Amino acid sequence: MRSISIVGVGLTKFGEHWDKGLKELIAEAGTLAIEDAGIGKVKIQAVYAGCMASGRFNGQEHIGALAADVLGLNPIPATRLEGACASGGLALRNAYLAIRTGEFDVALVVGVEKMTEVDTGDAGFALGGASDAETELFAGASFPALYALMAQAHMAEFGTTEEQLAAASVKNHKNASQNPYAQFRNEITVADVMKSGYVASPLKLLDCSPITDGAAAVVLMATDVARKMNAARKAVEIIASAQASDTLDLAHRNNLYETAAAKKAVQDAYRQAGISAKDVSFAEVHDCFSIAEIMAIEALGFCRQGEGGKFTADGHTAIGGKTPVNTSGGLKGDGHPVGATGVKQAIEAYWQLNNLAGARQVRGAKIGLTHNVGGSGATAVIHLYRKA
Ligand code: COA
């Protein structure tokens, strides 16, 4: 099977960008990625753009063509992928699959979302489109509310506490404080989380990822082609790519305390790479809410089902712990421009495996994992990486 690697990355700062639109964000991240790859944009053969809801946020659809246009890449094919908050991961996976078939040797993957142009209510409604609109969104269930139901189920089943949930946010803010691209660079304490005010019980403001603008891009190449073009110096190989689906609404799940799609996708990914959870050196997981990180580390096999809260509160997911999780700061600390998040996760894997993560560096990192989820878990995309 053809080996495929990330050979260059570009990221905008995540946060509120009043002076930049979708075009500027894409141009900044895309240009940085092409420069980092050092191959020249004429070598790019296709664009895959992940974006969830630019129509609702910005009145702009057609993000694939827009990306090719602003980056001066016409007339190469450009395609948008939408899988709610997993749109970036889907774009990466589809570019990977296209290169694997031999259709292309080099593709640019861009993820973008500009969410702060609308107020929180409208942003919540746009994001709610990732749930079952008929039975959840129109019934008044926001995303914080849906994840609050999952948190309540986890607490009832396993005795997980609000303080254990808070420990995930505390750790992610600490990591984000070391990440110059992060939206929030302030450290917080469990006490800060506990007094931050309920959004949807038991989730409080500091259990939630924020509303964010940002873009992320990677250049993906067949590894042998990258070597021939002298572009493989920082190459990070994708050693597995897997995806699975679950019911759109929570009502039809077997239970609310585990994420079946992520479990299925990660089993496929581990099988493809011939590894198991204990081989993973670090992971970027989709902590749109603190409970999502707890359920993610259980689904990925870093700890046993039901023990994610204790595992986190005991420090096993901190940098220096058994399995560092969200060294970048995660969605909580970095911010969550939904279409960009899955691509940003891959960038953190690239930096970690190239020993370029600075104060966030995981010593001796060999294998990285990214876990990108759409909606309340209806789409799950997993990638595994190692230095090529
Ligand atoms: N974490 C930490 N601080 C946050 C924050 C968060 N998640 N969200 C907002 N803030 C801060 C802001 O920076 C601002 O601080 P300032 O007063 O010092 O400038 C303050 O809180 C108020 O910000 P505001 O934008 O008015 O917050 P809000 O009440 O409108 O929105 C949430 C807060 C939690 C409702 C919103 O961030 C949200 O909906 N998050 C979830 C997003 C989501 O569902 N994503 C998809 C997941 S599947």
Coordinates of C-alpha atoms and ligand atoms in Angstrom, one line a residue:
M1 CA 0.0 0.0 0.0
R2 CA 1.2 3.5 -0.8
S3 CA 2.8 5.4 2.1
I4 CA 1.3 9.0 2.5
S5 CA 2.8 11.8 4.6
I6 CA 2.1 15.3 5.8
V7 CA 5.1 17.3 4.6
G8 CA 4.1 20.9 5.5
V9 CA 1.6 22.6 7.8
G10 CA 0.1 26.1 8.3
L11 CA -2.1 27.5 11.0
T12 CA -3.7 30.8 11.8
K13 CA -4.0 31.9 15.4
F14 CA -7.4 30.7 16.8
G15 CA -9.6 33.3 18.3
E16 CA -11.7 36.2 17.2
H17 CA -10.5 37.6 13.9
W18 CA -12.4 40.8 13.2
D19 CA -10.0 41.9 10.5
K20 CA -10.0 38.7 8.5
G21 CA -12.7 36.9 6.5
L22 CA -12.8 33.3 5.3
K23 CA -10.6 34.2 2.3
E24 CA -7.8 35.7 4.5
L25 CA -7.9 32.8 7.0
I26 CA -7.6 30.2 4.2
A27 CA -4.9 32.2 2.4
E28 CA -2.8 32.5 5.5
A29 CA -3.0 28.9 6.6
G30 CA -2.7 27.5 3.0
T31 CA 0.3 29.7 2.1
L32 CA 2.1 28.8 5.3
A33 CA 1.6 25.0 4.6
I34 CA 2.8 25.3 1.1
E35 CA 5.9 27.2 2.2
D36 CA 6.6 24.7 5.0
A37 CA 6.5 21.9 2.5
G38 CA 8.9 23.8 0.3
I39 CA 7.5 22.4 -2.9
G40 CA 5.9 25.4 -4.7
K41 CA 2.2 25.6 -5.3
V42 CA 2.4 24.4 -8.9
K43 CA 3.0 20.9 -7.4
I44 CA -0.4 20.8 -5.6
Q45 CA -2.8 18.7 -7.6
A46 CA -6.0 18.9 -5.6
V47 CA -7.6 20.8 -2.7
Y48 CA -9.8 19.2 0.0
A49 CA -11.5 21.8 2.2
G50 CA -13.3 21.0 5.5
C51 CA -15.9 23.4 6.6
M52 CA -19.1 22.9 8.5
A53 CA -21.5 25.8 8.2
S54 CA -20.0 28.8 6.4
G55 CA -23.4 29.4 4.8
R56 CA -25.0 30.0 8.2
F57 CA -22.0 31.8 9.7
N58 CA -20.9 33.9 6.7
G59 CA -23.4 33.5 3.9
Q60 CA -20.6 31.9 1.9
E61 CA -20.8 28.3 0.5
H62 CA -18.5 26.7 -2.2
I63 CA -15.5 26.6 0.1
G64 CA -13.5 24.2 -2.0
A65 CA -13.5 26.5 -5.1
L66 CA -13.0 29.5 -2.8
A67 CA -9.8 27.9 -1.3
A68 CA -8.4 27.0 -4.7
D69 CA -9.2 30.6 -5.9
V70 CA -7.7 32.5 -3.1
L71 CA -4.6 30.4 -3.1
G72 CA -4.0 30.8 -6.8
L73 CA -4.4 27.1 -7.4
N74 CA -7.0 27.1 -10.2
P75 CA -7.8 25.0 -12.3
I76 CA -7.0 22.0 -10.1
P77 CA -10.0 20.1 -8.6
A78 CA -11.2 21.5 -5.3
T79 CA -13.8 19.7 -3.1
R80 CA -15.5 20.6 0.2
L81 CA -16.2 18.0 2.9
E82 CA -18.8 18.5 5.5
G83 CA -19.2 16.2 8.6
A84 CA -20.1 18.8 11.2
C85 CA -17.2 19.3 13.6
A86 CA -15.4 16.4 11.9
S87 CA -15.2 18.2 8.6
G88 CA -11.5 18.8 8.9
G89 CA -10.8 15.2 9.7
L90 CA -12.9 14.1 6.8
A91 CA -11.0 16.5 4.4
L92 CA -7.7 14.9 5.5
R93 CA -9.1 11.4 5.1
N94 CA -10.5 12.0 1.7
A95 CA -7.3 13.6 0.5
Y96 CA -5.4 10.6 1.9
L97 CA -7.7 8.1 0.1
A98 CA -7.4 10.0 -3.2
I99 CA -3.6 9.9 -3.0
R100 CA -3.8 6.2 -2.0
T101 CA -5.7 5.4 -5.2
G102 CA -3.0 7.1 -7.3
E103 CA -5.3 9.7 -8.6
F104 CA -3.0 12.4 -7.1
D105 CA 0.5 12.6 -5.6
V106 CA 0.1 15.9 -3.8
A107 CA -3.0 17.5 -2.2
L108 CA -3.6 20.5 0.0
V109 CA -6.0 20.0 2.9
V110 CA -7.6 23.1 4.4
G111 CA -10.0 23.4 7.4
V112 CA -11.7 26.6 8.2
E113 CA -14.6 28.2 10.1
K114 CA -15.3 31.8 10.9
M115 CA -17.9 31.7 13.7
T116 CA -17.8 35.0 15.5
E117 CA -19.6 37.0 12.9
V118 CA -22.9 35.9 14.4
D119 CA -24.0 36.1 18.1
T120 CA -23.9 33.1 20.4
G121 CA -27.6 32.2 19.8
D122 CA -27.2 32.1 16.0
A123 CA -23.9 30.2 16.4
G124 CA -25.6 27.7 18.6
F125 CA -28.4 27.3 16.0
A126 CA -25.9 26.8 13.2
L127 CA -24.0 24.2 15.3
G128 CA -27.3 22.6 16.2
G129 CA -27.5 21.6 12.5
A130 CA -25.1 18.8 13.4
S131 CA -27.7 17.2 15.7
D132 CA -31.0 15.7 14.6
A133 CA -32.7 19.0 13.7
E134 CA -36.3 17.5 13.9
T135 CA -36.0 15.8 17.3
E136 CA -33.2 17.7 19.0
L137 CA -32.4 21.2 17.6
F138 CA -36.1 22.3 17.1
A139 CA -37.0 20.8 20.5
G140 CA -34.5 23.2 22.1
A141 CA -31.6 20.9 22.7
S142 CA -28.3 22.9 22.2
F143 CA -25.0 21.1 21.9
P144 CA -24.1 21.9 25.5
A145 CA -27.4 20.3 26.5
L146 CA -26.8 17.2 24.5
Y147 CA -23.3 16.7 26.0
A148 CA -24.8 17.5 29.4
L149 CA -27.1 14.5 28.9
M150 CA -24.1 12.3 28.2
A151 CA -22.3 13.7 31.2
Q152 CA -25.3 12.9 33.4
A153 CA -25.4 9.4 32.1
H154 CA -21.7 8.9 32.7
M155 CA -22.0 10.3 36.2
A156 CA -25.0 8.0 37.0
E157 CA -23.4 4.9 35.5
F158 CA -19.8 5.3 36.8
G159 CA -19.8 7.9 39.6
T160 CA -17.8 10.4 37.5
T161 CA -17.7 13.8 39.3
E162 CA -17.9 17.4 38.2
E163 CA -14.4 17.9 39.6
Q164 CA -13.1 15.0 37.4
L165 CA -14.7 16.7 34.3
A166 CA -13.1 20.0 35.3
A167 CA -9.7 18.3 35.5
A168 CA -9.8 17.9 31.7
S169 CA -10.3 21.7 31.2
V170 CA -7.6 22.6 33.7
K171 CA -5.1 20.4 31.9
N172 CA -6.1 21.7 28.5
H173 CA -5.8 25.4 29.5
K174 CA -2.4 24.6 30.9
N175 CA -1.3 23.1 27.6
A176 CA -2.8 25.9 25.7
S177 CA -0.9 28.4 27.8
Q178 CA 2.2 27.0 26.0
N179 CA 0.6 27.2 22.5
P180 CA 1.0 30.6 20.7
Y181 CA -1.9 29.7 18.4
A182 CA -4.4 29.1 21.2
Q183 CA -7.5 31.2 21.9
F184 CA -7.1 30.9 25.7
R185 CA -3.6 31.1 27.1
N186 CA -4.7 31.5 30.8
E187 CA -4.3 28.7 33.3
I188 CA -7.4 27.8 35.3
T189 CA -8.1 25.7 38.4
V190 CA -10.7 23.2 39.2
A191 CA -12.2 25.8 41.5
D192 CA -12.4 28.3 38.6
V193 CA -14.3 25.7 36.6
M194 CA -16.7 24.8 39.5
K195 CA -17.7 28.5 39.9
S196 CA -17.9 29.3 36.2
G197 CA -21.7 29.0 36.0
Y198 CA -23.8 26.3 34.5
V199 CA -24.5 26.3 30.7
A200 CA -26.3 23.0 30.9
S201 CA -26.0 21.1 34.1
P202 CA -23.5 19.5 34.9
L203 CA -21.5 21.4 32.2
K204 CA -20.3 24.9 33.2
L205 CA -18.8 27.6 31.0
L206 CA -15.3 26.3 31.6
D207 CA -16.3 22.7 30.6
C208 CA -17.2 24.1 27.1
S209 CA -15.1 24.8 24.0
P210 CA -15.7 28.4 22.8
I211 CA -16.8 29.9 19.5
T212 CA -13.8 30.6 17.4
D213 CA -12.4 31.8 14.0
G214 CA -9.4 30.0 12.4
A215 CA -8.0 28.0 9.6
A216 CA -5.5 25.1 9.4
A217 CA -3.8 23.5 6.4
V218 CA -1.5 20.6 5.6
V219 CA 0.2 19.4 2.4
L220 CA -0.3 15.7 2.0
M221 CA 2.0 13.7 -0.4
A222 CA 2.9 10.2 -1.4
T223 CA 6.0 9.7 0.7
D224 CA 8.1 8.3 -2.2
V225 CA 7.3 11.4 -4.3
A226 CA 8.1 13.7 -1.4
R227 CA 11.5 12.0 -1.1
K228 CA 12.2 12.5 -4.8
M229 CA 11.3 16.1 -4.5
N230 CA 13.4 16.6 -1.3
A231 CA 10.2 17.5 0.6
A232 CA 10.4 14.6 3.1
R233 CA 12.7 16.2 5.7
K234 CA 9.8 16.7 8.2
A235 CA 7.5 14.1 6.7
V236 CA 5.0 12.5 9.1
E237 CA 3.4 9.4 7.8
I238 CA -0.3 8.7 8.2
I239 CA -0.2 5.0 9.2
A240 CA -4.0 4.6 9.6
S241 CA -7.1 6.4 8.6
A242 CA -10.6 5.2 9.7
Q243 CA -14.1 6.5 10.0
A244 CA -17.4 5.3 11.5
S245 CA -20.9 6.6 12.0
D246 CA -23.6 6.4 14.7
T247 CA -27.2 7.6 15.1
L248 CA -27.6 11.3 14.5
D249 CA -29.7 11.7 17.6
L250 CA -29.0 10.5 21.2
A251 CA -32.4 8.9 21.6
H252 CA -31.5 6.0 19.4
R253 CA -28.2 5.1 21.0
N254 CA -27.8 2.0 23.2
N255 CA -26.6 4.2 26.0
L256 CA -25.4 7.8 26.4
Y257 CA -22.1 7.1 28.2
E258 CA -20.0 5.7 25.4
T259 CA -19.3 6.7 21.8
A260 CA -19.8 3.7 19.5
A261 CA -18.5 5.3 16.3
A262 CA -15.2 6.4 17.9
K263 CA -14.8 2.9 19.3
K264 CA -15.4 1.3 15.9
A265 CA -13.1 3.7 14.0
V266 CA -10.2 3.4 16.5
Q267 CA -10.4 -0.4 16.4
D268 CA -10.1 -0.2 12.6
A269 CA -7.3 2.2 12.8
Y270 CA -5.3 0.1 15.4
R271 CA -5.8 -2.9 13.1
Q272 CA -4.6 -1.1 10.0
A273 CA -1.4 0.1 11.8
G274 CA -0.9 -3.2 13.7
I275 CA -0.7 -1.5 17.1
S276 CA -2.8 -1.1 20.2
A277 CA -3.7 1.7 22.6
K278 CA -0.6 1.2 24.7
D279 CA 1.6 2.1 21.7
V280 CA 0.1 5.6 21.3
S281 CA 2.6 8.2 22.6
F282 CA 0.0 11.1 22.6
A283 CA -3.4 11.9 21.3
E284 CA -5.4 15.0 20.2
V285 CA -9.0 14.2 21.1
H286 CA -12.2 16.1 20.4
D287 CA -12.9 17.7 23.7
C288 CA -15.8 20.0 22.6
F289 CA -17.0 19.6 26.2
S290 CA -15.0 18.1 29.1
I291 CA -17.1 15.0 29.2
A292 CA -16.3 14.4 25.5
E293 CA -12.6 14.1 26.4
I294 CA -13.5 11.6 29.2
M295 CA -15.5 9.5 26.8
A296 CA -12.9 9.8 24.1
I297 CA -10.0 8.4 26.2
E298 CA -12.2 5.5 27.2
A299 CA -13.2 4.8 23.6
L300 CA -9.6 5.0 22.5
G301 CA -8.6 2.4 25.1
F302 CA -6.3 4.6 27.1
C303 CA -8.2 3.6 30.3
R304 CA -11.1 1.3 31.1
Q305 CA -14.7 2.2 30.4
G306 CA -16.0 4.4 33.2
E307 CA -12.5 5.3 34.5
G308 CA -11.8 8.3 32.3
G309 CA -12.7 10.8 35.0
K310 CA -10.3 9.3 37.5
F311 CA -7.6 8.7 34.9
T312 CA -7.8 12.4 34.0
A313 CA -7.9 13.7 37.6
D314 CA -5.0 11.5 38.5
G315 CA -2.9 13.3 35.8
H316 CA -2.4 10.4 33.4
T317 CA -3.3 12.5 30.4
A318 CA -1.0 15.4 31.3
I319 CA 2.2 15.9 29.4
G320 CA 4.6 13.6 31.2
G321 CA 1.7 11.2 32.1
K322 CA 0.9 7.7 30.8
T323 CA -0.8 9.0 27.6
P324 CA -0.7 12.8 27.1
V325 CA -4.0 14.0 25.6
N326 CA -4.5 17.4 23.9
T327 CA -1.0 18.7 24.2
S328 CA -2.1 21.5 21.9
G329 CA -4.6 22.7 24.4
G330 CA -7.5 20.8 22.7
L331 CA -10.7 22.4 21.6
K332 CA -11.2 23.8 25.1
G333 CA -7.9 25.8 25.3
D334 CA -7.1 26.4 21.6
G335 CA -10.7 27.1 20.5
H336 CA -12.9 25.2 18.2
P337 CA -13.4 26.7 14.7
V338 CA -15.3 23.6 13.8
G339 CA -14.2 22.9 10.2
A340 CA -10.5 23.7 11.1
T341 CA -10.2 21.5 14.3
G342 CA -9.6 18.2 12.6
V343 CA -6.7 19.6 10.5
K344 CA -5.3 21.5 13.5
Q345 CA -5.1 18.1 15.4
A346 CA -3.0 16.7 12.5
I347 CA -0.7 19.7 12.8
E348 CA -0.1 19.1 16.5
A349 CA 0.8 15.5 15.6
Y350 CA 3.2 16.7 12.9
W351 CA 4.9 19.1 15.4
Q352 CA 5.1 16.5 18.2
L353 CA 6.6 13.9 15.9
N354 CA 9.1 16.4 14.5
N355 CA 10.1 17.4 18.0
L356 CA 8.8 21.0 17.2
A357 CA 6.2 21.4 20.0
G358 CA 8.4 23.4 22.3
A359 CA 7.3 23.5 26.0
R360 CA 4.4 21.1 25.0
Q361 CA 6.8 18.4 23.6
V362 CA 6.1 14.8 24.6
R363 CA 9.6 13.3 25.0
G364 CA 10.3 10.4 22.8
A365 CA 6.9 10.6 20.9
K366 CA 6.7 7.8 18.4
I367 CA 3.0 7.4 17.5
G368 CA 0.3 10.1 17.5
L369 CA -3.4 9.7 17.3
T370 CA -6.1 12.2 16.3
H371 CA -9.8 11.8 17.2
N372 CA -12.2 14.2 15.4
V373 CA -15.9 13.9 16.1
G374 CA -19.0 15.4 14.4
G375 CA -22.1 16.3 16.3
S376 CA -22.7 14.2 19.4
G377 CA -20.6 11.4 18.0
A378 CA -22.5 10.5 14.8
T379 CA -19.2 10.9 12.8
A380 CA -15.9 9.8 14.1
V381 CA -12.6 10.1 12.2
I382 CA -9.3 8.6 13.5
H383 CA -5.8 9.0 12.2
L384 CA -2.6 7.5 13.4
Y385 CA 0.8 9.0 12.6
R386 CA 4.5 8.3 13.0
K387 CA 7.7 10.0 11.7
A388 CA 8.3 8.8 8.1
Ligands
COA1 N1 -14.3 29.0 27.8 C1 -13.8 30.1 28.5 N2 -14.2 31.3 28.3 C2 -15.2 31.5 27.5 C3 -15.8 30.5 26.8 C4 -15.4 29.2 27.0 N3 -15.9 28.2 26.3 N4 -16.8 31.0 26.0 C5 -16.8 32.4 26.3 N5 -15.8 32.7 27.2 C6 -15.5 34.0 27.7 C7 -15.3 35.0 26.7 O1 -13.9 35.1 26.3 C8 -15.8 36.3 27.4 O2 -14.7 36.7 28.2 P1 -14.5 38.3 28.5 O3 -15.8 38.8 29.1 O4 -13.3 38.3 29.4 O5 -14.2 38.8 27.1 C9 -16.9 35.8 28.2 O6 -16.7 34.4 28.5 C10 -18.3 35.9 27.6 O7 -18.2 35.5 26.3 P2 -19.4 35.3 25.4 O8 -19.0 35.1 24.0 O9 -20.5 36.3 25.7 O10 -20.0 33.9 25.9 P3 -21.3 33.3 25.6 O11 -22.1 33.1 26.9 O12 -22.0 34.0 24.5 O13 -21.0 31.8 25.1 C11 -20.9 29.4 25.4 C12 -20.5 30.8 26.0 C13 -20.3 28.4 26.3 C14 -22.4 29.3 25.4 C15 -20.3 29.3 24.0 O14 -18.9 29.5 24.0 C16 -20.7 28.0 23.4 O15 -21.8 27.8 22.8 N6 -19.8 27.0 23.3 C17 -20.0 25.7 22.8 C18 -19.7 25.7 21.3 C19 -20.2 24.4 20.7 O16 -21.2 23.9 20.9 N7 -19.3 23.9 19.7 C20 -19.6 22.7 19.0 C21 -19.4 21.5 19.9 S1 -20.1 20.0 19.3

